[in-house]
mmCIF file of C-alpha atoms in Angstrom:
data_model
loop_
_atom_site.group_PDB
_atom_site.id
_atom_site.type_symbol
_atom_site.label_atom_id
_atom_site.label_comp_id
_atom_site.label_asym_id
_atom_site.label_seq_id
_atom_site.Cartn_x
_atom_site.Cartn_y
_atom_site.Cartn_z
ATOM 1 C CA UNK A 13 -1.434 16.494 -20.584
ATOM 2 C CA UNK A 14 -3.135 15.389 -17.235
ATOM 3 C CA UNK A 15 -2.700 11.599 -17.050
ATOM 4 C CA UNK A 16 -6.271 11.315 -15.769
ATOM 5 C CA UNK A 17 -7.631 11.985 -19.358
ATOM 6 C CA UNK A 18 -5.471 9.376 -21.057
ATOM 7 C CA UNK A 19 -6.810 6.100 -19.797
ATOM 8 C CA UNK A 20 -6.575 3.123 -22.060
ATOM 9 C CA UNK A 21 -9.311 0.391 -22.541
ATOM 10 C CA UNK A 22 -10.057 -1.706 -19.477
ATOM 11 C CA UNK A 23 -10.809 -5.390 -19.487
ATOM 12 C CA UNK A 24 -13.650 -6.302 -17.085
ATOM 13 C CA UNK A 25 -13.327 -9.090 -14.592
ATOM 14 C CA UNK A 26 -16.291 -10.730 -12.769
ATOM 15 C CA UNK A 27 -17.766 -10.001 -9.346
ATOM 16 C CA UNK A 28 -16.675 -12.122 -6.413
ATOM 17 C CA UNK A 29 -18.500 -15.315 -7.503
ATOM 18 C CA UNK A 30 -18.231 -17.417 -4.349
ATOM 19 C CA UNK A 31 -17.649 -16.876 -0.639
ATOM 20 C CA UNK A 32 -14.823 -18.325 1.296
ATOM 21 C CA UNK A 33 -14.387 -19.327 4.847
ATOM 22 C CA UNK A 34 -13.147 -16.723 7.273
ATOM 23 C CA UNK A 35 -9.559 -15.716 6.546
ATOM 24 C CA UNK A 36 -8.938 -18.120 3.766
ATOM 25 C CA UNK A 37 -7.326 -17.273 0.567
ATOM 26 C CA UNK A 38 -9.809 -16.412 -2.153
ATOM 27 C CA UNK A 39 -10.197 -18.623 -5.065
ATOM 28 C CA UNK A 40 -7.841 -17.614 -7.865
ATOM 29 C CA UNK A 41 -9.546 -15.373 -10.360
ATOM 30 C CA UNK A 42 -12.111 -13.932 -8.050
ATOM 31 C CA UNK A 43 -12.554 -10.247 -7.395
ATOM 32 C CA UNK A 44 -13.959 -8.342 -4.428
ATOM 33 C CA UNK A 45 -17.236 -6.598 -4.531
ATOM 34 C CA UNK A 46 -15.985 -3.018 -4.838
ATOM 35 C CA UNK A 47 -13.109 -3.905 -7.303
ATOM 36 C CA UNK A 48 -15.187 -5.040 -10.208
ATOM 37 C CA UNK A 49 -13.803 -4.276 -13.748
ATOM 38 C CA UNK A 50 -10.193 -4.244 -12.391
ATOM 39 C CA UNK A 51 -7.803 -5.035 -15.188
ATOM 40 C CA UNK A 52 -4.544 -6.976 -14.973
ATOM 41 C CA UNK A 53 -1.719 -4.657 -15.604
ATOM 42 C CA UNK A 54 -1.691 -3.435 -19.178
ATOM 43 C CA UNK A 55 1.396 -1.137 -18.736
ATOM 44 C CA UNK A 56 4.021 -0.156 -21.147
ATOM 45 C CA UNK A 57 7.416 -1.131 -19.601
ATOM 46 C CA UNK A 58 9.402 2.096 -19.939
ATOM 47 C CA UNK A 59 8.132 3.729 -16.705
ATOM 48 C CA UNK A 60 6.180 6.385 -18.673
ATOM 49 C CA UNK A 61 2.643 4.964 -18.388
ATOM 50 C CA UNK A 62 -0.105 7.357 -19.191
ATOM 51 C CA UNK A 63 -3.224 7.860 -17.103
ATOM 52 C CA UNK A 64 -4.402 5.967 -14.032
ATOM 53 C CA UNK A 65 -3.752 2.955 -16.134
ATOM 54 C CA UNK A 66 -5.515 -0.194 -15.161
ATOM 55 C CA UNK A 67 -7.539 1.523 -12.350
ATOM 56 C CA UNK A 68 -10.895 0.335 -11.640
ATOM 57 C CA UNK A 69 -13.662 2.574 -13.237
ATOM 58 C CA UNK A 70 -15.110 4.772 -10.478
ATOM 59 C CA UNK A 71 -18.602 3.154 -9.983
ATOM 60 C CA UNK A 72 -21.737 5.416 -9.783
ATOM 61 C CA UNK A 73 -22.006 4.802 -6.033
ATOM 62 C CA UNK A 74 -18.238 5.514 -5.413
ATOM 63 C CA UNK A 75 -16.292 8.761 -5.175
ATOM 64 C CA UNK A 76 -12.538 9.429 -5.346
ATOM 65 C CA UNK A 77 -11.403 10.845 -2.071
ATOM 66 C CA UNK A 78 -7.774 10.905 -2.673
ATOM 67 C CA UNK A 79 -5.462 10.332 -5.757
ATOM 68 C CA UNK A 80 -2.029 11.278 -6.888
ATOM 69 C CA UNK A 81 -0.259 10.566 -10.312
ATOM 70 C CA UNK A 82 2.951 12.340 -9.381
ATOM 71 C CA UNK A 83 2.815 14.685 -12.500
ATOM 72 C CA UNK A 84 3.614 18.020 -10.675
ATOM 73 C CA UNK A 85 6.265 20.272 -12.007
ATOM 74 C CA UNK A 86 8.299 20.041 -8.890
ATOM 75 C CA UNK A 87 10.522 17.151 -7.862
ATOM 76 C CA UNK A 88 8.917 17.444 -4.406
ATOM 77 C CA UNK A 89 5.700 15.269 -4.191
ATOM 78 C CA UNK A 90 2.548 17.429 -3.469
ATOM 79 C CA UNK A 91 3.085 18.928 0.014
ATOM 80 C CA UNK A 92 -0.657 19.235 0.477
ATOM 81 C CA UNK A 93 -0.857 15.480 0.283
ATOM 82 C CA UNK A 94 2.497 13.995 1.554
ATOM 83 C CA UNK A 95 5.154 14.542 4.152
ATOM 84 C CA UNK A 96 8.542 12.643 4.377
ATOM 85 C CA UNK A 97 8.573 9.558 6.626
ATOM 86 C CA UNK A 98 10.698 10.267 9.658
ATOM 87 C CA UNK A 99 13.703 8.265 10.905
ATOM 88 C CA UNK A 100 13.032 6.116 13.947
ATOM 89 C CA UNK A 101 14.332 2.965 15.633
ATOM 90 C CA UNK A 102 12.034 0.730 13.809
ATOM 91 C CA UNK A 103 13.908 -1.400 11.256
ATOM 92 C CA UNK A 104 11.987 -0.134 8.232
ATOM 93 C CA UNK A 105 12.694 3.489 9.278
ATOM 94 C CA UNK A 106 16.218 3.463 10.709
ATOM 95 C CA UNK A 107 17.893 4.674 7.464
ATOM 96 C CA UNK A 108 15.272 7.229 6.452
ATOM 97 C CA UNK A 109 17.097 10.224 5.124
ATOM 98 C CA UNK A 110 14.451 12.941 5.622
ATOM 99 C CA UNK A 111 15.534 14.142 2.200
ATOM 100 C CA UNK A 112 13.857 14.373 -1.125
ATOM 101 C CA UNK A 113 17.047 13.012 -2.685
ATOM 102 C CA UNK A 114 15.600 9.548 -1.883
ATOM 103 C CA UNK A 115 11.916 10.483 -2.426
ATOM 104 C CA UNK A 116 11.111 12.516 -5.473
ATOM 105 C CA UNK A 117 8.790 12.595 -8.485
ATOM 106 C CA UNK A 118 9.820 12.972 -12.072
ATOM 107 C CA UNK A 119 7.984 12.598 -15.433
ATOM 108 C CA UNK A 120 4.857 11.287 -13.703
ATOM 109 C CA UNK A 121 6.655 8.673 -11.509
ATOM 110 C CA UNK A 122 7.452 8.722 -7.732
ATOM 111 C CA UNK A 123 10.972 7.291 -7.049
ATOM 112 C CA UNK A 124 11.961 5.954 -3.703
ATOM 113 C CA UNK A 125 15.431 4.798 -3.252
ATOM 114 C CA UNK A 126 17.671 2.949 -0.819
ATOM 115 C CA UNK A 127 21.267 3.694 -1.406
ATOM 116 C CA UNK A 128 24.787 4.013 0.106
ATOM 117 C CA UNK A 129 26.107 7.513 0.183
ATOM 118 C CA UNK A 130 29.451 8.422 1.755
ATOM 119 C CA UNK A 131 29.357 5.282 3.803
ATOM 120 C CA UNK A 132 25.745 5.818 5.059
ATOM 121 C CA UNK A 133 22.692 3.974 4.068
ATOM 122 C CA UNK A 134 19.822 6.357 3.109
ATOM 123 C CA UNK A 135 16.233 5.496 2.261
ATOM 124 C CA UNK A 136 13.106 7.324 1.132
ATOM 125 C CA UNK A 137 9.527 7.276 2.179
ATOM 126 C CA UNK A 138 6.398 9.473 1.988
ATOM 127 C CA UNK A 139 3.147 9.325 3.996
ATOM 128 C CA UNK A 140 -0.131 11.118 4.248
ATOM 129 C CA UNK A 141 -0.050 11.469 8.102
ATOM 130 C CA UNK A 142 -1.621 14.800 9.077
ATOM 131 C CA UNK A 143 -2.658 15.401 5.468
ATOM 132 C CA UNK A 144 -5.040 12.750 4.566
ATOM 133 C CA UNK A 145 -6.666 10.000 6.713
ATOM 134 C CA UNK A 146 -9.687 7.771 5.952
ATOM 135 C CA UNK A 147 -11.861 5.081 7.263
ATOM 136 C CA UNK A 148 -12.996 2.414 4.895
ATOM 137 C CA UNK A 149 -12.701 2.420 1.198
ATOM 138 C CA UNK A 150 -10.731 0.956 -1.821
ATOM 139 C CA UNK A 151 -6.895 1.678 -2.166
ATOM 140 C CA UNK A 152 -5.196 0.904 -5.462
ATOM 141 C CA UNK A 153 -1.520 1.647 -6.321
ATOM 142 C CA UNK A 154 0.383 0.955 -9.598
ATOM 143 C CA UNK A 155 4.022 0.381 -8.888
ATOM 144 C CA UNK A 156 7.078 -1.684 -9.798
ATOM 145 C CA UNK A 157 10.334 -2.703 -8.355
ATOM 146 C CA UNK A 158 12.900 -1.083 -10.792
ATOM 147 C CA UNK A 159 16.038 -2.272 -8.883
ATOM 148 C CA UNK A 160 15.886 -5.087 -6.422
ATOM 149 C CA UNK A 161 19.010 -5.687 -4.251
ATOM 150 C CA UNK A 162 19.571 -8.304 -1.534
ATOM 151 C CA UNK A 163 18.463 -6.384 1.624
ATOM 152 C CA UNK A 164 15.702 -4.404 -0.149
ATOM 153 C CA UNK A 165 12.386 -4.141 1.654
ATOM 154 C CA UNK A 166 9.559 -2.243 -0.156
ATOM 155 C CA UNK A 167 6.093 -1.307 1.165
ATOM 156 C CA UNK A 168 2.627 0.094 0.422
ATOM 157 C CA UNK A 169 0.906 0.229 3.705
ATOM 158 C CA UNK A 170 -1.395 1.944 6.144
ATOM 159 C CA UNK A 171 -1.063 2.864 9.829
ATOM 160 C CA UNK A 172 -3.826 4.188 12.294
ATOM 161 C CA UNK A 173 -3.980 8.007 12.573
ATOM 162 C CA UNK A 174 -3.003 9.457 15.893
ATOM 163 C CA UNK A 175 -3.900 9.026 18.624
ATOM 164 C CA UNK A 176 -3.352 5.250 18.504
ATOM 165 C CA UNK A 177 -2.722 2.461 21.149
ATOM 166 C CA UNK A 178 0.532 0.636 21.486
ATOM 167 C CA UNK A 179 1.218 -1.324 18.329
ATOM 168 C CA UNK A 180 -0.375 -3.517 17.061
ATOM 169 C CA UNK A 181 -3.607 -2.898 19.207
ATOM 170 C CA UNK A 182 -4.716 -0.089 16.792
ATOM 171 C CA UNK A 183 -3.884 -2.369 13.741
ATOM 172 C CA UNK A 184 -1.750 -2.106 10.597
ATOM 173 C CA UNK A 185 -2.738 -2.843 7.029
ATOM 174 C CA UNK A 186 0.212 -3.885 4.754
ATOM 175 C CA UNK A 187 -1.209 -3.754 1.282
ATOM 176 C CA UNK A 188 2.022 -4.938 -0.249
ATOM 177 C CA UNK A 189 5.632 -5.836 1.087
ATOM 178 C CA UNK A 190 8.396 -7.103 -1.175
ATOM 179 C CA UNK A 191 11.784 -8.450 -0.059
ATOM 180 C CA UNK A 192 15.006 -8.681 -1.967
ATOM 181 C CA UNK A 193 14.543 -10.297 -5.403
ATOM 182 C CA UNK A 194 11.549 -12.342 -4.541
ATOM 183 C CA UNK A 195 8.830 -13.098 -7.109
ATOM 184 C CA UNK A 196 6.199 -12.987 -4.402
ATOM 185 C CA UNK A 197 4.619 -10.102 -2.352
ATOM 186 C CA UNK A 198 3.260 -10.242 1.242
ATOM 187 C CA UNK A 199 -0.280 -9.079 2.065
ATOM 188 C CA UNK A 200 -0.606 -8.731 5.946
ATOM 189 C CA UNK A 201 -2.936 -7.576 8.612
ATOM 190 C CA UNK A 202 -1.300 -6.786 11.956
ATOM 191 C CA UNK A 203 -3.467 -6.991 15.099
ATOM 192 C CA UNK A 204 -2.935 -7.806 18.736
ATOM 193 C CA UNK A 205 -5.168 -10.772 18.144
ATOM 194 C CA UNK A 206 -2.951 -12.262 15.385
ATOM 195 C CA UNK A 207 0.509 -11.029 16.384
ATOM 196 C CA UNK A 208 0.425 -11.279 20.195
ATOM 197 C CA UNK A 209 -2.392 -13.802 21.014
ATOM 198 C CA UNK A 210 -1.252 -16.379 18.469
ATOM 199 C CA UNK A 211 -4.344 -16.262 16.056
ATOM 200 C CA UNK A 212 -2.401 -15.535 12.876
ATOM 201 C CA UNK A 213 -4.009 -18.328 11.116
ATOM 202 C CA UNK A 214 -7.474 -18.095 12.730
ATOM 203 C CA UNK A 215 -8.393 -16.073 10.736
ATOM 204 C CA UNK A 216 -5.429 -16.059 8.317
ATOM 205 C CA UNK A 217 -3.654 -12.715 8.640
ATOM 206 C CA UNK A 218 -1.049 -13.056 5.956
ATOM 207 C CA UNK A 219 -0.929 -14.360 2.352
ATOM 208 C CA UNK A 220 1.625 -14.322 -0.432
ATOM 209 C CA UNK A 221 0.881 -13.586 -4.014
ATOM 210 C CA UNK A 222 3.029 -14.231 -7.121
ATOM 211 C CA UNK A 223 3.936 -11.336 -9.225
ATOM 212 C CA UNK A 224 6.020 -10.654 -12.373
ATOM 213 C CA UNK A 225 8.445 -8.656 -10.296
ATOM 214 C CA UNK A 226 9.969 -6.600 -12.909
ATOM 215 C CA UNK A 227 6.625 -5.409 -14.414
ATOM 216 C CA UNK A 228 4.122 -2.852 -13.262
ATOM 217 C CA UNK A 229 1.485 -4.324 -10.966
ATOM 218 C CA UNK A 230 -1.597 -2.821 -9.224
ATOM 219 C CA UNK A 231 -1.763 -3.589 -5.470
ATOM 220 C CA UNK A 232 -4.994 -3.017 -3.610
ATOM 221 C CA UNK A 233 -7.313 -3.533 -0.605
ATOM 222 C CA UNK A 234 -11.025 -3.219 -0.150
ATOM 223 C CA UNK A 235 -11.598 -2.202 3.348
ATOM 224 C CA UNK A 236 -15.184 -2.253 4.893
ATOM 225 C CA UNK A 237 -16.473 -2.434 8.511
ATOM 226 C CA UNK A 238 -16.670 -6.297 8.045
ATOM 227 C CA UNK A 239 -13.548 -7.354 6.079
ATOM 228 C CA UNK A 240 -10.391 -6.378 4.332
ATOM 229 C CA UNK A 241 -9.775 -7.982 0.895
ATOM 230 C CA UNK A 242 -6.332 -7.918 -0.730
ATOM 231 C CA UNK A 243 -5.764 -7.924 -4.442
ATOM 232 C CA UNK A 244 -3.023 -7.974 -7.014
ATOM 233 C CA UNK A 245 -3.976 -6.811 -10.563
ATOM 234 C CA UNK A 246 -7.668 -7.178 -9.537
ATOM 235 C CA UNK A 247 -7.296 -10.779 -8.370
ATOM 236 C CA UNK A 248 -8.271 -11.341 -4.732
ATOM 237 C CA UNK A 249 -5.933 -13.453 -2.577
ATOM 238 C CA UNK A 250 -6.706 -12.864 1.069
ATOM 239 C CA UNK A 251 -9.874 -11.966 2.976
ATOM 240 C CA UNK A 252 -9.459 -10.928 6.705
ATOM 241 C CA UNK A 253 -12.861 -10.776 8.428
ATOM 242 C CA UNK A 254 -14.216 -8.928 11.506
ATOM 243 C CA UNK A 255 -15.240 -11.628 13.807
ATOM 244 C CA UNK A 256 -17.321 -9.296 15.914
ATOM 245 C CA UNK A 257 -15.885 -11.026 19.046
ATOM 246 C CA UNK A 258 -17.645 -10.359 22.356
ATOM 247 C CA UNK A 259 -14.264 -9.603 23.925
ATOM 248 C CA UNK A 260 -13.072 -7.167 21.270
ATOM 249 C CA UNK A 261 -11.953 -4.557 23.765
ATOM 250 C CA UNK A 262 -9.216 -6.950 25.110
ATOM 251 C CA UNK A 263 -8.591 -8.983 21.938
ATOM 252 C CA UNK A 264 -8.171 -6.254 19.353
ATOM 253 C CA UNK A 265 -9.036 -8.728 16.587
ATOM 254 C CA UNK A 266 -10.764 -5.820 14.489
ATOM 255 C CA UNK A 267 -9.085 -2.570 15.202
ATOM 256 C CA UNK A 268 -10.103 -1.173 11.918
ATOM 257 C CA UNK A 269 -13.037 1.085 12.446
ATOM 258 C CA UNK A 270 -11.072 4.295 12.770
ATOM 259 C CA UNK A 271 -9.040 6.380 10.252
ATOM 260 C CA UNK A 272 -5.672 5.221 8.776
ATOM 261 C CA UNK A 273 -3.128 7.074 6.670
ATOM 262 C CA UNK A 274 -1.054 5.873 3.708
ATOM 263 C CA UNK A 275 2.698 5.122 3.630
ATOM 264 C CA UNK A 276 4.901 4.400 0.523
ATOM 265 C CA UNK A 277 8.496 3.248 1.428
ATOM 266 C CA UNK A 278 11.639 1.872 0.318
ATOM 267 C CA UNK A 279 13.673 0.311 3.165
ATOM 268 C CA UNK A 280 16.887 -1.561 3.527
ATOM 269 C CA UNK A 281 17.232 -4.454 6.001
ATOM 270 C CA UNK A 282 20.464 -5.529 7.654
ATOM 271 C CA UNK A 283 21.656 -8.298 9.735
ATOM 272 C CA UNK A 284 18.742 -9.678 12.035
ATOM 273 C CA UNK A 285 15.989 -7.996 9.841
ATOM 274 C CA UNK A 286 13.350 -9.631 7.697
ATOM 275 C CA UNK A 287 15.068 -8.628 4.493
ATOM 276 C CA UNK A 288 18.449 -9.797 5.809
ATOM 277 C CA UNK A 289 22.001 -8.568 4.967
ATOM 278 C CA UNK A 290 22.356 -5.823 2.501
ATOM 279 C CA UNK A 291 24.502 -6.380 -0.525
ATOM 280 C CA UNK A 292 26.163 -2.941 -1.161
ATOM 281 C CA UNK A 293 27.121 -3.958 -4.675
ATOM 282 C CA UNK A 294 23.538 -4.332 -5.728
ATOM 283 C CA UNK A 295 22.433 -0.860 -4.497
ATOM 284 C CA UNK A 296 20.588 1.295 -5.185
ATOM 285 C CA UNK A 297 17.193 -0.214 -4.543
ATOM 286 C CA UNK A 298 14.654 1.802 -6.653
ATOM 287 C CA UNK A 299 10.784 1.498 -6.101
ATOM 288 C CA UNK A 300 8.698 3.364 -8.616
ATOM 289 C CA UNK A 301 5.001 4.293 -8.073
ATOM 290 C CA UNK A 302 2.892 5.453 -11.030
ATOM 291 C CA UNK A 303 -0.213 6.428 -9.181
ATOM 292 C CA UNK A 304 -2.335 5.887 -6.055
ATOM 293 C CA UNK A 305 -5.988 6.205 -5.593
ATOM 294 C CA UNK A 306 -8.541 5.940 -2.705
ATOM 295 C CA UNK A 307 -12.324 5.590 -3.564
ATOM 296 C CA UNK A 308 -15.100 5.291 -1.050
ATOM 297 C CA UNK A 309 -18.860 4.791 -1.060
ATOM 298 C CA UNK A 310 -20.697 8.147 -1.568
ATOM 299 C CA UNK A 311 -22.971 7.329 1.308
ATOM 300 C CA UNK A 312 -20.078 7.140 3.709
ATOM 301 C CA UNK A 313 -18.486 10.253 5.244
ATOM 302 C CA UNK A 314 -14.896 9.586 6.191
ATOM 303 C CA UNK A 315 -14.803 12.906 8.126
ATOM 304 C CA UNK A 316 -11.702 13.999 6.292
ATOM 305 C CA UNK A 317 -11.122 16.409 3.314
ATOM 306 C CA UNK A 318 -11.442 15.008 -0.227
ATOM 307 C CA UNK A 319 -8.020 15.434 -1.850
ATOM 308 C CA UNK A 320 -7.433 14.825 -5.506
ATOM 309 C CA UNK A 321 -4.626 15.325 -8.030
ATOM 310 C CA UNK A 322 -4.085 18.733 -9.365
#
């Protein structure tokens, strides 16, 4: 049965009750405007959760413009939505295999792996570049870290659709990054203003959030023309505001008014990387994604096709 029609009951959480200063972590328990009624993870723990479990109800003024619950009959993720991430010199991409052996779907779950095969590190990732890009909306993704080795680096993130300026002038939105066996995740905005001009705390561009690392969790962002709010299981932690600087063309504090695409990745680190040395005895790293969904205000036209699950 299609998982969309098997949603369980959802516990409502309140609207964002109080404002916070620009870039501050939001008060614990608050929820952003477009993510009302988000539920803390109510998943079963065997990896076979049904429906878009825990997803926010689609409000009357919102529309689903992209979703995937990875229930296709093929092991290959829907090629109308996803392509394999390509290997490059970047730390996160240097071991990408370009193969569905490390990025495949089975029984309604997307599996992304990092492993050692015949003496070579191989990692998996998929992205919507060239298939689906959007500007502003709410992203939610239900995922868990099934196996967490030393040297593992997992991500749910977004990059600007081509053409883009030299990184990070066109921005990067890291919805969730997880390292090694940590019981926290990182929520990060990358901009020229924060990364290169030294304004990472003014406004705050990175926050950590505690998670039950072995369980399913829902990671999300609400992205508007004025702010990006990060959530874990419906609880907001970080708000990055648009400061509307007069020198925006040179500061690149808010490079987020153009389309971005989605990336899901399992990487491996190594000496000198953020995740650090890889412990081969603890491999493979396994990242599981149950579903991902993007919703947007009906009054907004992202200029891209609406793509839904089959």
